[in-house]
Short mmCIF file of C-alpha atoms in Angstrom, two decimals:
data_model
loop_
_atom_site.label_atom_id
_atom_site.label_comp_id
_atom_site.label_asym_id
_atom_site.label_seq_id
_atom_site.Cartn_x
_atom_site.Cartn_y
_atom_site.Cartn_z
CA MET D 1 118.59 98.65 86.92
CA ASN D 2 120.25 96.40 84.36
CA HIS D 3 123.00 94.12 85.72
CA LEU D 4 125.49 95.74 83.24
CA GLN D 5 124.77 99.28 84.35
CA LYS D 6 126.61 100.80 87.34
CA PRO D 7 124.70 102.95 89.78
CA ALA D 8 125.03 106.60 89.12
CA SER D 9 126.73 107.18 92.43
CA MET D 10 129.63 104.81 91.63
CA THR D 11 130.32 106.57 88.27
CA GLU D 12 130.22 109.98 89.98
CA HIS D 13 132.49 108.72 92.71
CA ARG D 14 135.16 107.54 90.18
CA VAL D 15 135.07 110.81 88.28
CA THR D 16 135.45 112.71 91.54
CA ARG D 17 138.43 110.51 92.49
CA ARG D 18 140.13 110.90 89.17
CA ARG D 19 139.55 114.64 89.28
CA ALA D 20 141.04 114.74 92.79
CA LEU D 21 144.07 112.74 91.71
CA ARG D 22 144.62 115.08 88.70
CA LEU D 23 144.38 118.12 90.94
CA GLY D 24 146.71 116.53 93.49
CA ALA D 25 149.26 115.69 90.83
CA GLY D 26 149.01 119.14 89.46
CA ALA D 27 149.57 120.67 92.89
CA VAL D 28 152.70 118.49 93.39
CA VAL D 29 154.11 119.57 90.02
CA ALA D 30 153.44 123.25 90.78
CA ALA D 31 155.04 122.98 94.21
CA ALA D 32 158.10 121.27 92.73
CA LEU D 33 158.42 124.02 90.11
CA ALA D 34 158.03 126.75 92.72
CA ALA D 35 160.71 125.14 94.88
CA CYS D 36 163.12 125.30 92.04
CA GLY D 37 162.77 129.05 91.88
CA ASP D 38 164.97 131.44 89.91
CA ASN D 39 168.49 130.64 90.83
CA ALA D 40 170.09 133.37 88.73
CA SER D 41 173.62 133.73 89.94
CA THR D 42 175.11 137.02 91.01
CA ASP D 43 178.74 138.30 90.45
CA GLY D 44 181.18 137.24 93.09
CA ALA D 45 180.35 134.70 95.77
CA THR D 46 177.15 132.80 95.78
CA ALA D 47 175.87 130.12 98.19
CA GLU D 48 179.37 129.96 99.72
CA THR D 49 183.00 130.38 98.67
CA GLU D 50 185.71 127.74 99.17
CA GLU D 51 188.85 129.68 98.22
CA PRO D 52 189.64 133.06 99.82
CA VAL D 53 188.26 135.95 97.83
CA GLU D 54 189.28 139.64 97.97
CA GLU D 55 186.04 140.82 96.36
CA PHE D 56 182.52 139.47 96.61
CA THR D 57 178.90 140.47 96.08
CA ILE D 58 176.21 139.62 98.62
CA VAL D 59 172.51 140.16 97.86
CA ALA D 60 169.76 140.85 100.33
CA GLU D 61 166.45 139.76 98.86
CA ASN D 62 163.27 138.53 100.42
CA LEU D 63 164.72 139.16 103.85
CA ARG D 64 167.68 136.74 103.32
CA TRP D 65 171.23 136.79 102.15
CA ASP D 66 172.11 134.83 98.99
CA VAL D 67 175.44 133.82 100.61
CA ASP D 68 175.80 131.76 103.76
CA ARG D 69 179.60 131.47 104.05
CA ILE D 70 182.41 133.57 102.62
CA VAL D 71 186.14 132.82 102.89
CA VAL D 72 188.52 135.79 102.82
CA PRO D 73 192.28 136.07 103.29
CA ALA D 74 193.26 137.28 106.82
CA GLY D 75 195.05 140.61 106.97
CA VAL D 76 194.21 141.56 103.37
CA GLU D 77 191.84 144.37 102.29
CA VAL D 78 188.56 142.92 101.02
CA THR D 79 185.76 144.68 99.13
CA ALA D 80 182.17 143.66 99.57
CA THR D 81 179.36 144.88 97.28
CA ILE D 82 176.02 144.73 99.05
CA GLU D 83 172.92 144.69 96.82
CA ASN D 84 169.69 145.38 98.69
CA ARG D 85 166.94 144.26 96.35
CA ASP D 86 164.11 144.57 98.90
CA ARG D 87 162.31 147.67 97.88
CA GLY D 88 161.62 149.95 100.84
CA VAL D 89 163.24 147.55 103.33
CA PRO D 90 166.36 148.64 105.22
CA HIS D 91 169.38 146.41 105.17
CA ASN D 92 173.08 146.65 105.96
CA LEU D 93 176.07 144.35 106.20
CA HIS D 94 177.64 144.26 109.70
CA ILE D 95 180.69 142.02 110.13
CA GLN D 96 181.13 141.13 113.75
CA SER D 97 184.91 141.17 113.91
CA PRO D 98 187.26 143.21 116.12
CA ASP D 99 187.19 146.24 113.77
CA ASP D 100 183.38 145.99 113.51
CA PRO D 101 183.05 147.04 109.87
CA LYS D 102 179.50 147.82 108.68
CA THR D 103 177.52 149.78 106.18
CA GLU D 104 174.63 152.14 107.02
CA LEU D 105 171.09 150.79 107.16
CA GLU D 106 169.54 151.91 103.85
CA ASP D 107 166.12 151.23 102.30
CA GLY D 108 166.25 149.22 99.08
CA VAL D 109 166.69 149.07 96.21
CA VAL D 110 170.30 150.23 96.75
CA THR D 111 173.84 149.08 96.31
CA GLN D 112 176.58 149.75 98.91
CA THR D 113 180.31 148.96 99.13
CA LEU D 114 182.22 148.00 102.21
CA THR D 115 186.06 147.66 102.32
CA PHE D 116 187.41 145.85 105.37
CA SER D 117 190.14 143.53 106.56
CA ILE D 118 190.18 140.92 109.28
CA ALA D 119 193.61 140.61 110.88
CA GLU D 120 193.16 137.36 112.80
CA PRO D 121 192.21 134.05 111.11
CA GLY D 122 188.88 132.69 112.44
CA GLU D 123 185.14 132.57 111.87
CA TYR D 124 183.13 135.80 112.21
CA GLU D 125 179.39 136.28 111.95
CA TYR D 126 177.84 138.78 109.61
CA VAL D 127 174.29 140.09 110.04
CA CYS D 128 171.85 142.71 108.98
CA ASP D 129 171.33 144.93 112.01
CA ALA D 130 167.62 145.40 111.17
CA HIS D 131 167.05 141.65 110.71
CA LEU D 132 169.38 139.62 112.93
CA PHE D 133 168.05 136.35 111.44
CA MET D 134 169.81 137.48 108.21
CA SER D 135 173.21 136.05 109.09
CA GLY D 136 176.12 134.13 107.76
CA THR D 137 179.78 133.37 108.44
CA ILE D 138 182.99 134.97 107.14
CA VAL D 139 186.00 132.77 107.52
CA ALA D 140 189.32 134.55 107.56
CA VAL D 141 192.17 132.19 106.61
#
């Protein structure tokens, strides 16, 4: 072997390392893009509301709600539009307040409406009765 030549195994090792680094970098970029997702907003409340609303839309998709916290005025009639985008999966909106308002469990894709009022200010949990991990908070002020 000439003193200027590198052994074949060293050259192959570098190529393999470069290739691995490229693949790793590509995987990181792909994961970052996937994490961004499609954050198309819906009508009404999204992630959470700060001011009291008398109308809001909540979306059930991929076994989760798109809204975590909703502020509504106490003692006022509120209209919720529930969009179940999970095809063939039953969802409903059940507000665990004294009047216990809820929609029927229905397989998606379907849209339902629920009109309710919460007389007493406070925090109330809402859930999907079929998937209790799908929950959030309604704050009546």
